[in-house]
Structure formats: structure tokens, C-alpha cells
PDB file of C-alpha atoms in Angstrom:
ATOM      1  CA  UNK A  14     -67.172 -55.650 -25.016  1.00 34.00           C
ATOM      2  CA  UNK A  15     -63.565 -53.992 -24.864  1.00 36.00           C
ATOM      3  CA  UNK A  16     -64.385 -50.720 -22.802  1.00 38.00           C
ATOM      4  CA  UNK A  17     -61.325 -48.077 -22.934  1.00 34.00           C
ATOM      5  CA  UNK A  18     -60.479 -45.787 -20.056  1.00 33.00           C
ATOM      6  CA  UNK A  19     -58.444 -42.279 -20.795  1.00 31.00           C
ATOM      7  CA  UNK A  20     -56.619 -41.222 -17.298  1.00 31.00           C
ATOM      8  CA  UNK A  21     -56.405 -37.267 -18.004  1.00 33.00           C
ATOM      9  CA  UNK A  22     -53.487 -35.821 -15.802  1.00 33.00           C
ATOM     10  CA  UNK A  23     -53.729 -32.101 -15.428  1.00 36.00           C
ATOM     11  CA  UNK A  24     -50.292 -30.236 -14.723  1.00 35.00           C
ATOM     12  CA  UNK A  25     -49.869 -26.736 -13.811  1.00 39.00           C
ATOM     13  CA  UNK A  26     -46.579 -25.755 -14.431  1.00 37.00           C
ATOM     14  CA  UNK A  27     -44.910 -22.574 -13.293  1.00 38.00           C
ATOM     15  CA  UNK A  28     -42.072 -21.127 -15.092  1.00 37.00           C
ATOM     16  CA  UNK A  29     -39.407 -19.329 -12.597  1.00 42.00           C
ATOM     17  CA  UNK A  30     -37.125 -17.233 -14.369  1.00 39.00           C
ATOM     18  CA  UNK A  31     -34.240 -15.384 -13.080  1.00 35.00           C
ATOM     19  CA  UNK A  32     -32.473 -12.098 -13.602  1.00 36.00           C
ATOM     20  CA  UNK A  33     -29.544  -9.947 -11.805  1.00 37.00           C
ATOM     21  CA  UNK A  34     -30.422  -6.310 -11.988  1.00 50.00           C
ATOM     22  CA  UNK A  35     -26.690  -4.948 -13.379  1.00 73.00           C
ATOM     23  CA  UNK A  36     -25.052  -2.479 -10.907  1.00 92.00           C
ATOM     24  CA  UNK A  37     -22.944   0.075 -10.310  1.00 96.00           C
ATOM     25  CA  UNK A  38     -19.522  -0.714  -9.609  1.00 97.00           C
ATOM     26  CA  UNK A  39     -16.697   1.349  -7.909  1.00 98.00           C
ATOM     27  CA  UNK A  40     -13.503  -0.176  -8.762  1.00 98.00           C
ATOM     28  CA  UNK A  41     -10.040   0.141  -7.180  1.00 98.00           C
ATOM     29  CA  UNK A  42      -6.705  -1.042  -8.797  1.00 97.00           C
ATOM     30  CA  UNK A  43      -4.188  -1.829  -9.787  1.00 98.00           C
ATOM     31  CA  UNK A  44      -2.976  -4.439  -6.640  1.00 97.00           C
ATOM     32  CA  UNK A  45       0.712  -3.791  -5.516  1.00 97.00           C
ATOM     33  CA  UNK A  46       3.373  -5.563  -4.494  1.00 94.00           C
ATOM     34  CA  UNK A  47       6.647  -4.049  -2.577  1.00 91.00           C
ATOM     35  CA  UNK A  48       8.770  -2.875  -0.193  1.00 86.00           C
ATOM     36  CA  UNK A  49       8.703  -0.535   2.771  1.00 84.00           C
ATOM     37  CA  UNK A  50       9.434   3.146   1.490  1.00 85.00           C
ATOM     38  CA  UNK A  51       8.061   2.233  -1.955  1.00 90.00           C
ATOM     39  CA  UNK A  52       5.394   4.437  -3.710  1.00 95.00           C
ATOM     40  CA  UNK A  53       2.090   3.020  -5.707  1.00 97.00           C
ATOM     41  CA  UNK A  54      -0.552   4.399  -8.022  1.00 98.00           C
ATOM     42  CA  UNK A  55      -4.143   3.526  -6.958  1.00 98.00           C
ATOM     43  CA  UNK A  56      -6.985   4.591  -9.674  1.00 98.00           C
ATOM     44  CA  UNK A  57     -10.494   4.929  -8.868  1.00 98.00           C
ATOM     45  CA  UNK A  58     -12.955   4.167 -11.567  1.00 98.00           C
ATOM     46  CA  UNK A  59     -16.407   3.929 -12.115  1.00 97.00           C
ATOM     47  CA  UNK A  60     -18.625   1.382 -14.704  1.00 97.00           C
ATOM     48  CA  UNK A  61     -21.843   2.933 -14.982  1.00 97.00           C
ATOM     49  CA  UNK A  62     -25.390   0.889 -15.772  1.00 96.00           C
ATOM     50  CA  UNK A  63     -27.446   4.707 -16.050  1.00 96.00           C
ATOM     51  CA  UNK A  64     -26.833   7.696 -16.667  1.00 96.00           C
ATOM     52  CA  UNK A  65     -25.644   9.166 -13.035  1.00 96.00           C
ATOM     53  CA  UNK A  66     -25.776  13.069 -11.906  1.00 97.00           C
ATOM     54  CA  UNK A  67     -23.128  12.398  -8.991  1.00 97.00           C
ATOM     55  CA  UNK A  68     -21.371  10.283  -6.376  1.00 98.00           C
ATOM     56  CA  UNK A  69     -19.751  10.525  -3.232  1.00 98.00           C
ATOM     57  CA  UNK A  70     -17.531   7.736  -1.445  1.00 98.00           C
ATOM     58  CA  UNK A  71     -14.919   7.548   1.036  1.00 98.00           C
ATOM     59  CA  UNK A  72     -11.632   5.327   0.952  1.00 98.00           C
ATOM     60  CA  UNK A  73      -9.993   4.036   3.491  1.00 98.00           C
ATOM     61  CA  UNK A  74      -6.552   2.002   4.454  1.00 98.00           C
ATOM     62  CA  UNK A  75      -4.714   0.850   7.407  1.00 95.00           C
ATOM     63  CA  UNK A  76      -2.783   3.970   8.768  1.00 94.00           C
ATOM     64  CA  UNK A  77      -0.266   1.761  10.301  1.00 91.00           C
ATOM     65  CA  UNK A  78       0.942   0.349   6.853  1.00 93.00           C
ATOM     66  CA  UNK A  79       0.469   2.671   4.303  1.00 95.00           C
ATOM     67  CA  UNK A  80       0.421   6.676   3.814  1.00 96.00           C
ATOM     68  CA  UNK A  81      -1.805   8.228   1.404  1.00 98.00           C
ATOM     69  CA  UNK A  82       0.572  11.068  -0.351  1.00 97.00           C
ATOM     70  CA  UNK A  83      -2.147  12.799  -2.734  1.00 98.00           C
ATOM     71  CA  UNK A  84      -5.509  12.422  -3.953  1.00 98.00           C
ATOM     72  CA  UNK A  85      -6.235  13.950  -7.348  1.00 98.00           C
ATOM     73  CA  UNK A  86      -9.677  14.321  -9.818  1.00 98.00           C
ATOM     74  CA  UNK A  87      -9.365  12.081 -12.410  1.00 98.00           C
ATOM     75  CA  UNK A  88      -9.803  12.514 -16.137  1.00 98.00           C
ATOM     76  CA  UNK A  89     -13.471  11.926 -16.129  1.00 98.00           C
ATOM     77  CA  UNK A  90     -13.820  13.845 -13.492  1.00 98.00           C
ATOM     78  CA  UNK A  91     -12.083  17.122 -15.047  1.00 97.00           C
ATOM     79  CA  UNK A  92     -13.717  16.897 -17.927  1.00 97.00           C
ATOM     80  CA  UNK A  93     -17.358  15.728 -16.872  1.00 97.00           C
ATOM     81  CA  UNK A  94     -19.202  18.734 -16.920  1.00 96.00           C
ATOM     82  CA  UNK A  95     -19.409  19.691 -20.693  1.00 92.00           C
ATOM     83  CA  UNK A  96     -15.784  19.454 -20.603  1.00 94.00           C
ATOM     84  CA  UNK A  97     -15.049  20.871 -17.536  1.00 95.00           C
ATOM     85  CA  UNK A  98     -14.836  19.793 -13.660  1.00 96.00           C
ATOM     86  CA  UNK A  99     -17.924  19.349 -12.333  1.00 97.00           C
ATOM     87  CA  UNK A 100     -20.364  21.645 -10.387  1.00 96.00           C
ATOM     88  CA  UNK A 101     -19.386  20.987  -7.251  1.00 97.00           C
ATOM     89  CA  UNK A 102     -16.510  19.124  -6.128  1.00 98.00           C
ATOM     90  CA  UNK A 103     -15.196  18.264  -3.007  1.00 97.00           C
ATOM     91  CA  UNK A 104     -11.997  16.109  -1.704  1.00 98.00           C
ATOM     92  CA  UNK A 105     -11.536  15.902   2.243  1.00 98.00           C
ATOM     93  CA  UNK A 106      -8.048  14.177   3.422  1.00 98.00           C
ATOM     94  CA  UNK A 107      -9.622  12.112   6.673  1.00 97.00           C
ATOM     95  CA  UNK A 108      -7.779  10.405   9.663  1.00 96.00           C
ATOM     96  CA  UNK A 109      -7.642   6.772   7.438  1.00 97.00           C
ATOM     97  CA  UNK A 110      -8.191   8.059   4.200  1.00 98.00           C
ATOM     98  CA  UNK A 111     -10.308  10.367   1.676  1.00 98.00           C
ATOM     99  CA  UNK A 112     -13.651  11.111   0.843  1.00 98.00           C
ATOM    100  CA  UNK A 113     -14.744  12.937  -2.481  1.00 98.00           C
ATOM    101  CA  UNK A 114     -17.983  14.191  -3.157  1.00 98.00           C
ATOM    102  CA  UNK A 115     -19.392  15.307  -6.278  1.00 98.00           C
ATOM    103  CA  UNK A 116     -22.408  17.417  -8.210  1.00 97.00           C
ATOM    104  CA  UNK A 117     -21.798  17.324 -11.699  1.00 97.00           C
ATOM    105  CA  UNK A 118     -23.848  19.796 -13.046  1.00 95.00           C
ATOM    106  CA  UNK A 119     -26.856  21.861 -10.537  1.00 92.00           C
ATOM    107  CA  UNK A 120     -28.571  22.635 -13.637  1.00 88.00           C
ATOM    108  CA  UNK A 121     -28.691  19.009 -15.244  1.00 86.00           C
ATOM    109  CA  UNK A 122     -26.991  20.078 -18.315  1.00 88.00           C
ATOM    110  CA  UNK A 123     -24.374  17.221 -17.992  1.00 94.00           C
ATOM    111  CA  UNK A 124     -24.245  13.479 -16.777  1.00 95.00           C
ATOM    112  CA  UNK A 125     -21.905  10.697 -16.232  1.00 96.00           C
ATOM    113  CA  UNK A 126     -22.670   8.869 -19.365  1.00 96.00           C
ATOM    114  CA  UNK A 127     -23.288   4.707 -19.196  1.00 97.00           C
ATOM    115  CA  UNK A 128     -19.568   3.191 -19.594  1.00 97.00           C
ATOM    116  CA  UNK A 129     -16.910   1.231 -18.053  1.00 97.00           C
ATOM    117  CA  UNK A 130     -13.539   2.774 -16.875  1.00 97.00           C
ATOM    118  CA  UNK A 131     -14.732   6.494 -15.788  1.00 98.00           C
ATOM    119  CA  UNK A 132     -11.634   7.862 -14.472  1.00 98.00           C
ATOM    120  CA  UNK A 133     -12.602   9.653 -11.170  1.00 98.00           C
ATOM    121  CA  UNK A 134     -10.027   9.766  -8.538  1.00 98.00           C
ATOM    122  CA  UNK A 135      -5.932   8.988  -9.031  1.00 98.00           C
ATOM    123  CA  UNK A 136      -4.633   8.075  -5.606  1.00 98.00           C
ATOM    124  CA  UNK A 137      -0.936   7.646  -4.554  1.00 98.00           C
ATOM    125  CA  UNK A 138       0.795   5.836  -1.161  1.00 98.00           C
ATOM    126  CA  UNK A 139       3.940   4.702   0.247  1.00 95.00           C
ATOM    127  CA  UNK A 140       4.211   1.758   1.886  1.00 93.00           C
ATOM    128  CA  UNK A 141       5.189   2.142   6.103  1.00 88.00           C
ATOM    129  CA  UNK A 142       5.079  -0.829   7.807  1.00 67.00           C
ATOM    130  CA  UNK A 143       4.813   0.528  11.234  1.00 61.00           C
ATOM    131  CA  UNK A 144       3.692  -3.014  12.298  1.00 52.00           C
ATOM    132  CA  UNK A 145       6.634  -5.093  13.363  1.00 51.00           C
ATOM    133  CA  UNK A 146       7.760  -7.416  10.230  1.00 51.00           C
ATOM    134  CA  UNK A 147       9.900  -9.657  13.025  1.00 51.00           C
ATOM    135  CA  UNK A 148       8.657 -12.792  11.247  1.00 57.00           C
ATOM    136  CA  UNK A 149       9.935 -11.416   8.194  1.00 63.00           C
ATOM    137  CA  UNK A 150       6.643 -12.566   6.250  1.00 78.00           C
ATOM    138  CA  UNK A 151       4.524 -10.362   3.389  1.00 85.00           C
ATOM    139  CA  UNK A 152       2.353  -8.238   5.566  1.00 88.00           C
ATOM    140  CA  UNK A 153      -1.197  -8.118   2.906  1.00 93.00           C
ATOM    141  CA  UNK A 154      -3.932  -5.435   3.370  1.00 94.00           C
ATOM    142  CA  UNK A 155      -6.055  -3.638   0.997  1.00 98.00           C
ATOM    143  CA  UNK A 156      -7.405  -0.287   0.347  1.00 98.00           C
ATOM    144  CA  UNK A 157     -11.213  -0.190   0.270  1.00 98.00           C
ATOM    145  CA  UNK A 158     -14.022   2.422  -0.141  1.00 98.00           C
ATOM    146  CA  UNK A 159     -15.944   2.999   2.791  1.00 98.00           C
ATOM    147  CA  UNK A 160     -18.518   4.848   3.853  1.00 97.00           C
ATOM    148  CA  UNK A 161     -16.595   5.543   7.883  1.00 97.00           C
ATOM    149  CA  UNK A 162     -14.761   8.541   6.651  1.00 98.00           C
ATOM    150  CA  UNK A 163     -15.813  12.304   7.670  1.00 96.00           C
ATOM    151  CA  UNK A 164     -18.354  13.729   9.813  1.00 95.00           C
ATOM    152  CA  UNK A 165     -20.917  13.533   9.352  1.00 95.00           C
ATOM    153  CA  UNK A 166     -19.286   9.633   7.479  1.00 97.00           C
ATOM    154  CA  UNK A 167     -19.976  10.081   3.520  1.00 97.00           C
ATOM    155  CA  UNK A 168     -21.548   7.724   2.087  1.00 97.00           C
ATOM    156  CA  UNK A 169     -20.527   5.788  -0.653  1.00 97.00           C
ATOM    157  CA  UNK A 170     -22.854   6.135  -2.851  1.00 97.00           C
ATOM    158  CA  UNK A 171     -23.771   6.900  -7.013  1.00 97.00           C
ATOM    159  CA  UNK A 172     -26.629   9.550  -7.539  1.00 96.00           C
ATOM    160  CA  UNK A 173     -29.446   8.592 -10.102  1.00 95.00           C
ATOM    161  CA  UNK A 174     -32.608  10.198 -10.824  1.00 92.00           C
ATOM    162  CA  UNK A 175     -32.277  12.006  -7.851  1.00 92.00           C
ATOM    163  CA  UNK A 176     -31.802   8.869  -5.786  1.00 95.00           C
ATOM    164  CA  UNK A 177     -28.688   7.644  -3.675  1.00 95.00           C
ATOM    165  CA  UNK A 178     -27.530   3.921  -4.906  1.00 96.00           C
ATOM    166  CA  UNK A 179     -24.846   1.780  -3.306  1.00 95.00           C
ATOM    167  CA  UNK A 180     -22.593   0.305  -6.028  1.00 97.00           C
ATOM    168  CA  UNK A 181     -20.924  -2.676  -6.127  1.00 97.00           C
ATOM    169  CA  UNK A 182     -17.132  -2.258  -5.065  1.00 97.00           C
ATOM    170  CA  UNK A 183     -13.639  -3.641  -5.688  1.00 97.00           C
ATOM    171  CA  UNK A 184     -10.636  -3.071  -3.270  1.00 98.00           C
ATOM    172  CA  UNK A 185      -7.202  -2.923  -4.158  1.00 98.00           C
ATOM    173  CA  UNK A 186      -4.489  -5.402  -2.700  1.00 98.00           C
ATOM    174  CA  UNK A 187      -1.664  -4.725  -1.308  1.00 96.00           C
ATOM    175  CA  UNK A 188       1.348  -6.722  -0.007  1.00 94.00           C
ATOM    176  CA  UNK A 189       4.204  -5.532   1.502  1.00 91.00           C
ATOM    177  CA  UNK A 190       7.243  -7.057   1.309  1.00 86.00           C
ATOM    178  CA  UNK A 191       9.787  -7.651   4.864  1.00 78.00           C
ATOM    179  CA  UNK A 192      12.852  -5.292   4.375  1.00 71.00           C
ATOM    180  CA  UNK A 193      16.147  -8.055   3.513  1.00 66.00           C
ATOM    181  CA  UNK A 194      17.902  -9.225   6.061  1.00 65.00           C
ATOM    182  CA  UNK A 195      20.607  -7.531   7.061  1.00 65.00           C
ATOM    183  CA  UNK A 196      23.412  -8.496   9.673  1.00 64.00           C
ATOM    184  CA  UNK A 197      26.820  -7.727  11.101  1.00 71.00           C
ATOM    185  CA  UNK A 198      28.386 -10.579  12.915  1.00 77.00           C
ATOM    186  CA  UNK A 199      30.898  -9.318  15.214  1.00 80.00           C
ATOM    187  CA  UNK A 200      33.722 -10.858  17.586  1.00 81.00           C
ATOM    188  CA  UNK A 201      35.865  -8.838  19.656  1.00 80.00           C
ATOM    189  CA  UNK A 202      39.059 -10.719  21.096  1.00 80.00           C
ATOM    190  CA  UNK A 203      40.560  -8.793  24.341  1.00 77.00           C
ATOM    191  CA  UNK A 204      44.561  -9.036  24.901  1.00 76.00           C
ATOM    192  CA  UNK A 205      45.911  -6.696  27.058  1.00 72.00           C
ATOM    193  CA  UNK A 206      46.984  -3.679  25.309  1.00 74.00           C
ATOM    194  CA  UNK A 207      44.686  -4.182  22.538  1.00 78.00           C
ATOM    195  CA  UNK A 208      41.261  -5.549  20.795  1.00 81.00           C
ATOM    196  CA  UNK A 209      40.778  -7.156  17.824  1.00 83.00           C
ATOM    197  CA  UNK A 210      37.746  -6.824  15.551  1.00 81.00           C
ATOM    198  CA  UNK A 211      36.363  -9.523  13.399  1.00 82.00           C
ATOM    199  CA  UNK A 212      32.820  -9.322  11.439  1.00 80.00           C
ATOM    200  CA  UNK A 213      31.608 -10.854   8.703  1.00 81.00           C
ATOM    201  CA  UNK A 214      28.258  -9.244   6.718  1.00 80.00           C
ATOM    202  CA  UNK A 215      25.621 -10.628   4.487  1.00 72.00           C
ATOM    203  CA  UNK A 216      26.501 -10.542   0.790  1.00 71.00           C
ATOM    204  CA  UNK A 217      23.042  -8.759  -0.609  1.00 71.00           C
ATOM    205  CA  UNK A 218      22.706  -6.119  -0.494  1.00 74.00           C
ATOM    206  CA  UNK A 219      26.744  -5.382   0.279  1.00 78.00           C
ATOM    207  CA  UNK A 220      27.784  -2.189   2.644  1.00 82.00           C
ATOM    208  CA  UNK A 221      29.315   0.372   0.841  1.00 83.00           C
ATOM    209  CA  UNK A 222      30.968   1.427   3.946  1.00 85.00           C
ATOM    210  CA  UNK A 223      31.133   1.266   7.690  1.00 83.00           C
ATOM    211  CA  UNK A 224      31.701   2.687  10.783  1.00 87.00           C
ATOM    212  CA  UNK A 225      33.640   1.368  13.477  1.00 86.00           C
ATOM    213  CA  UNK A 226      32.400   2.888  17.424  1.00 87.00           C
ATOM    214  CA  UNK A 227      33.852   2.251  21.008  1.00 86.00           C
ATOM    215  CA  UNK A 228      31.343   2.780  23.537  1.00 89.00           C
ATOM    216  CA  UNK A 229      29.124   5.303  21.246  1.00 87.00           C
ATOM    217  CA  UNK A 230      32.193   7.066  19.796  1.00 89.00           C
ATOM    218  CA  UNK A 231      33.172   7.253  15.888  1.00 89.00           C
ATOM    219  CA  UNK A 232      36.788   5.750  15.743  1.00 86.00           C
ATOM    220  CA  UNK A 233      37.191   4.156  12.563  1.00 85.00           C
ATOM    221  CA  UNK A 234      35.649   4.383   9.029  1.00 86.00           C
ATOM    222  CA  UNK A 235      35.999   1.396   6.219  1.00 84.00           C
ATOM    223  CA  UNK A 236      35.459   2.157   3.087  1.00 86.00           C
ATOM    224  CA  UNK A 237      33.965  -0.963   1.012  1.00 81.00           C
ATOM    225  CA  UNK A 238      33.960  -0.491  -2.540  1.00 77.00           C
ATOM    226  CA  UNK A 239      34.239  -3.850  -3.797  1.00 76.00           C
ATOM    227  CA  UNK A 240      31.612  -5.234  -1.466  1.00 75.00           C
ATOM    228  CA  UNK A 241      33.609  -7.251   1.128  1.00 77.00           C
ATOM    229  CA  UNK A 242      31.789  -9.643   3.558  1.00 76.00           C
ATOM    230  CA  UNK A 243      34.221 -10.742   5.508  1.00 77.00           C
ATOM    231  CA  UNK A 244      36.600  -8.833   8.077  1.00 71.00           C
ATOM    232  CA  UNK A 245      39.611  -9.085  10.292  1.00 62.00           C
ATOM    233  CA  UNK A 246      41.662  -5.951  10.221  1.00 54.00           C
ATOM    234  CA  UNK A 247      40.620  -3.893  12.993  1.00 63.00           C
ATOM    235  CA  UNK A 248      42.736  -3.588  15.864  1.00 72.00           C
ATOM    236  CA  UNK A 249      42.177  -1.346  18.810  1.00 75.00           C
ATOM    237  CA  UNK A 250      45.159  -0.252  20.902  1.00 73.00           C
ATOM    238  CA  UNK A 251      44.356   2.982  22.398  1.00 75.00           C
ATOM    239  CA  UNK A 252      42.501   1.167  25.452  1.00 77.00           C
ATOM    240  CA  UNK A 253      43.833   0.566  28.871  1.00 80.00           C
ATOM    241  CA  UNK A 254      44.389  -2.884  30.398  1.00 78.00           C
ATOM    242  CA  UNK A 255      41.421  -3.502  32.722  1.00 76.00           C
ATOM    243  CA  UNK A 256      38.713  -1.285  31.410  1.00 81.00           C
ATOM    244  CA  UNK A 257      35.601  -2.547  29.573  1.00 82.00           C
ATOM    245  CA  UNK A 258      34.928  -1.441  26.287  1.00 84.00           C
ATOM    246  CA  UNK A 259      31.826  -1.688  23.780  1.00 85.00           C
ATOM    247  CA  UNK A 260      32.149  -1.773  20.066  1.00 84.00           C
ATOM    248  CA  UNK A 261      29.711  -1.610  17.507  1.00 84.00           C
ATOM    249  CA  UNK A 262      29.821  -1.678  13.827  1.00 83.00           C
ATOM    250  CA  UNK A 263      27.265   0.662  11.758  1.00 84.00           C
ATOM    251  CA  UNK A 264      27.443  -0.877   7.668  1.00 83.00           C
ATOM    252  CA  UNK A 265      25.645   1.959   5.129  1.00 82.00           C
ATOM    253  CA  UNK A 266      24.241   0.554   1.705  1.00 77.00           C
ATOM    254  CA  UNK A 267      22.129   2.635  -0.825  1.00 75.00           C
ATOM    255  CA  UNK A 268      19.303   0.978  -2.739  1.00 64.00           C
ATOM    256  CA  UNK A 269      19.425   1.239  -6.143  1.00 58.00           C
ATOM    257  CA  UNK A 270      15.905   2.571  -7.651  1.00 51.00           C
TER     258      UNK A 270
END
């Protein structure tokens, strides 16, 4: 007799799945790229996952490299409240940056509809550079939102239902760019009833014109129109044999925009 034997196996199986609740998102752009003295456009913009009733953030930047020249609503924001600015509305230059807070309507009757791109604050700087650039290297930083700024600090923050929520947030690069470098090479050769100036400059940008000085006073001006580098046709007679005597050459270019 053939007996068969049926091995039942039990398995409990538990299904995981995953999901990412979407988010807010405060976003900061575009990135720059320049040189010291240059102005930049910064944007802040909002993508929305519900319909919001306000927000409040601050933005901050390194004082020592940039300057932050104005700080204007946006087009969303002018226009939020059934077509007007919003309910209340408040933007607070701070030591470091901005803050902006915002109650679009008290009664409810409008709302920061769900979309990307909400135009909310436009932003400009100039690039400073106080930090030394002696390494003549891209100095990078970014401009970030931040919830440091104001006192008490505001947060940053989108209002739902009521309820505060931290968004997700994008900064905005920025690299600044050494100034070029820019040199006079001079030689002075001592006889004894007279001193003889040679220099030679770099060739970008070229000096329009220059100044010639003996111990701190103007004696000579050069104008430069064809954008010399090179020079040896300076000579100084009105000195007195044995006396010490300091030149310096000043060179004056203007950057084209």
C-alpha cells in the first residue's frame, strides 16, 4: 500500500505599501552668476498641494556678499484676494534679509488656489563681495528662506485649514565672480637731474587713461585712446639731485554694460 502525504505550508504575507504625502514647496530662483557691482532678479514662488488662506516666511543671505535693493509683492500676490492684494500684508526689511507675512482674505472669501508657479515676492540684489577675493576664485553662496528673521523670528510657514505647515524649500545660487586682474608694472630709473618712467599694463580690460603722481601729487595725465599697454615716455626733471621721490601711476577704465 502506496500511502501519500500532503505537507500544507501556511504563509501569511503582509503587503507594505508606500506613499509620500505631496508638499508645499517655496521656491527661489533663478541662480546667478556675476561680478561684483552686478544686479540680479530673485523670484519667490509658491506650488501649492491645498487650497492655502496665507503664509509667512523670511529670507535670508550673507550680508557680507550681497545687498538686497527691494522687495516687492508679486503678481499672485496683488491680485490674490478676488483680484486684489490680500487682507493683510506685511513686508519687514531685517538685518540679513526680509520677511513677508500674509492674510489673504479675514473673511475667507478668497484662497490661494492649488497650482505651481504662484508669484509671491520679486526680490532684487547686487553683488558686494566684502570678503577678500585675494585668491581670485568664484566666491558661491545662496539665498535661502529662513525662519531667523524678525522679532519675534517669522516663521516660514503656509497656512491651511487654519493650521501652520512647513513647506518644502528651494534656495537660489549664487556665484560671484573675482573682479579681472588688473596691474600697472612700473620702473623708475634715477639719473641726476631727472627720472624716467616705464610701465607696462594688462591688455583687458585696457585704461582709457592715466594719471601720473610724485609723492601723492597729480603731475601728469595720459590720455589712452587706442588702448596702449606698454610705456616709456615719462620723464621727470623738475626734481633735485639727492632727494627721494615716490611715483605712482593711477590707470581709469569704464566697463561697458
Amino acid at each position: 500500500m502506496r500511502r501519500c502525504f500532503a505537507l500544507l505550508v501556511a504563509l501569511s504575507v503582509t503587503l507594505v505599501g508606500s506613499t509620500v504625502s505631496a508638499q508645499h514647496a517655496f521656491n527661489l530662483g533663478p541662480d546667478f552668476s556675476g561680478g561684483i557691482g552686478d544686479s540680479f532678479a530673485v523670484a519667490s514662488t509658491f506650488d501649492t498641494v491645498e487650497i492655502a488662506q496665507g503664509w509667512s516666511f523670511g529670507i535670508c543671505h550673507d550680508v557680507t556678499l550681497l545687498t538686497l535693493d527691494t522687495a516687492v509683492e508679486g503678481a499672485t500676490t496683488l491680485t490674490v484676494n478676488e483680484g486684489g492684494p490680500p487682507g493683510f500684508l506685511q513686508i519687514n526689511f531685517e538685518d540679513g534679509g526680509v520677511t513677508m507675512g500674509v492674510v489673504i482674505s479675514f473673511l475667507g472669501l478668497d484662497t490661494l488656489p492649488v497650482d505651481t508657479g504662484h508669484e509671491i515676492l520679486d526680490l532684487t540684489y547686487t553683488a558686494i563681495a566684502e570678503t577678500p577675493v585675494v585668491d581670485m576664485v568664484d566666491v558661491p553662496t545662496e539665498i535661502c528662506y529662513c525662519s531667523t528673521l524678525g522679532d519675534p523670528p517669522v516663521a516660514s510657514v503656509i497656512v491651511v485649514g487654519g493650521a501652520s505647515l512647513p513647506p518644502v524649500t528651494t534656495c537660489a545660487a549664487v556665484t560671484i565672480a573675482p573682479p579681472p586682474p588688473i596691474f600697472i608694472d612700473l620702473q623708475c630709473v634715477g639719473d641726476v637731474s631727472d627720472v624716467t618712467l616705464d610701465w607696462t599694463t594688462q591688455d583687458t580690460p585696457p585704461f582709457q587713461y592715466m594719471t601720473v603722481h610724485r609723492d601723492g601729487v597729480l603731475i601728469e595725465f595720459i590720455d589712452n585712446p587706442t588702448g596702449e599697454t606698454s610705456f616709456s615716455l615719462f620723464d621727470d626733471v623738475d626734481i633735485f639731485p639727492g632727494e627721494s621721490y615716490a611715483y605712482s601711476i593711477i590707470g581709469v577704465f569704464f566697463e561697458t554694460p
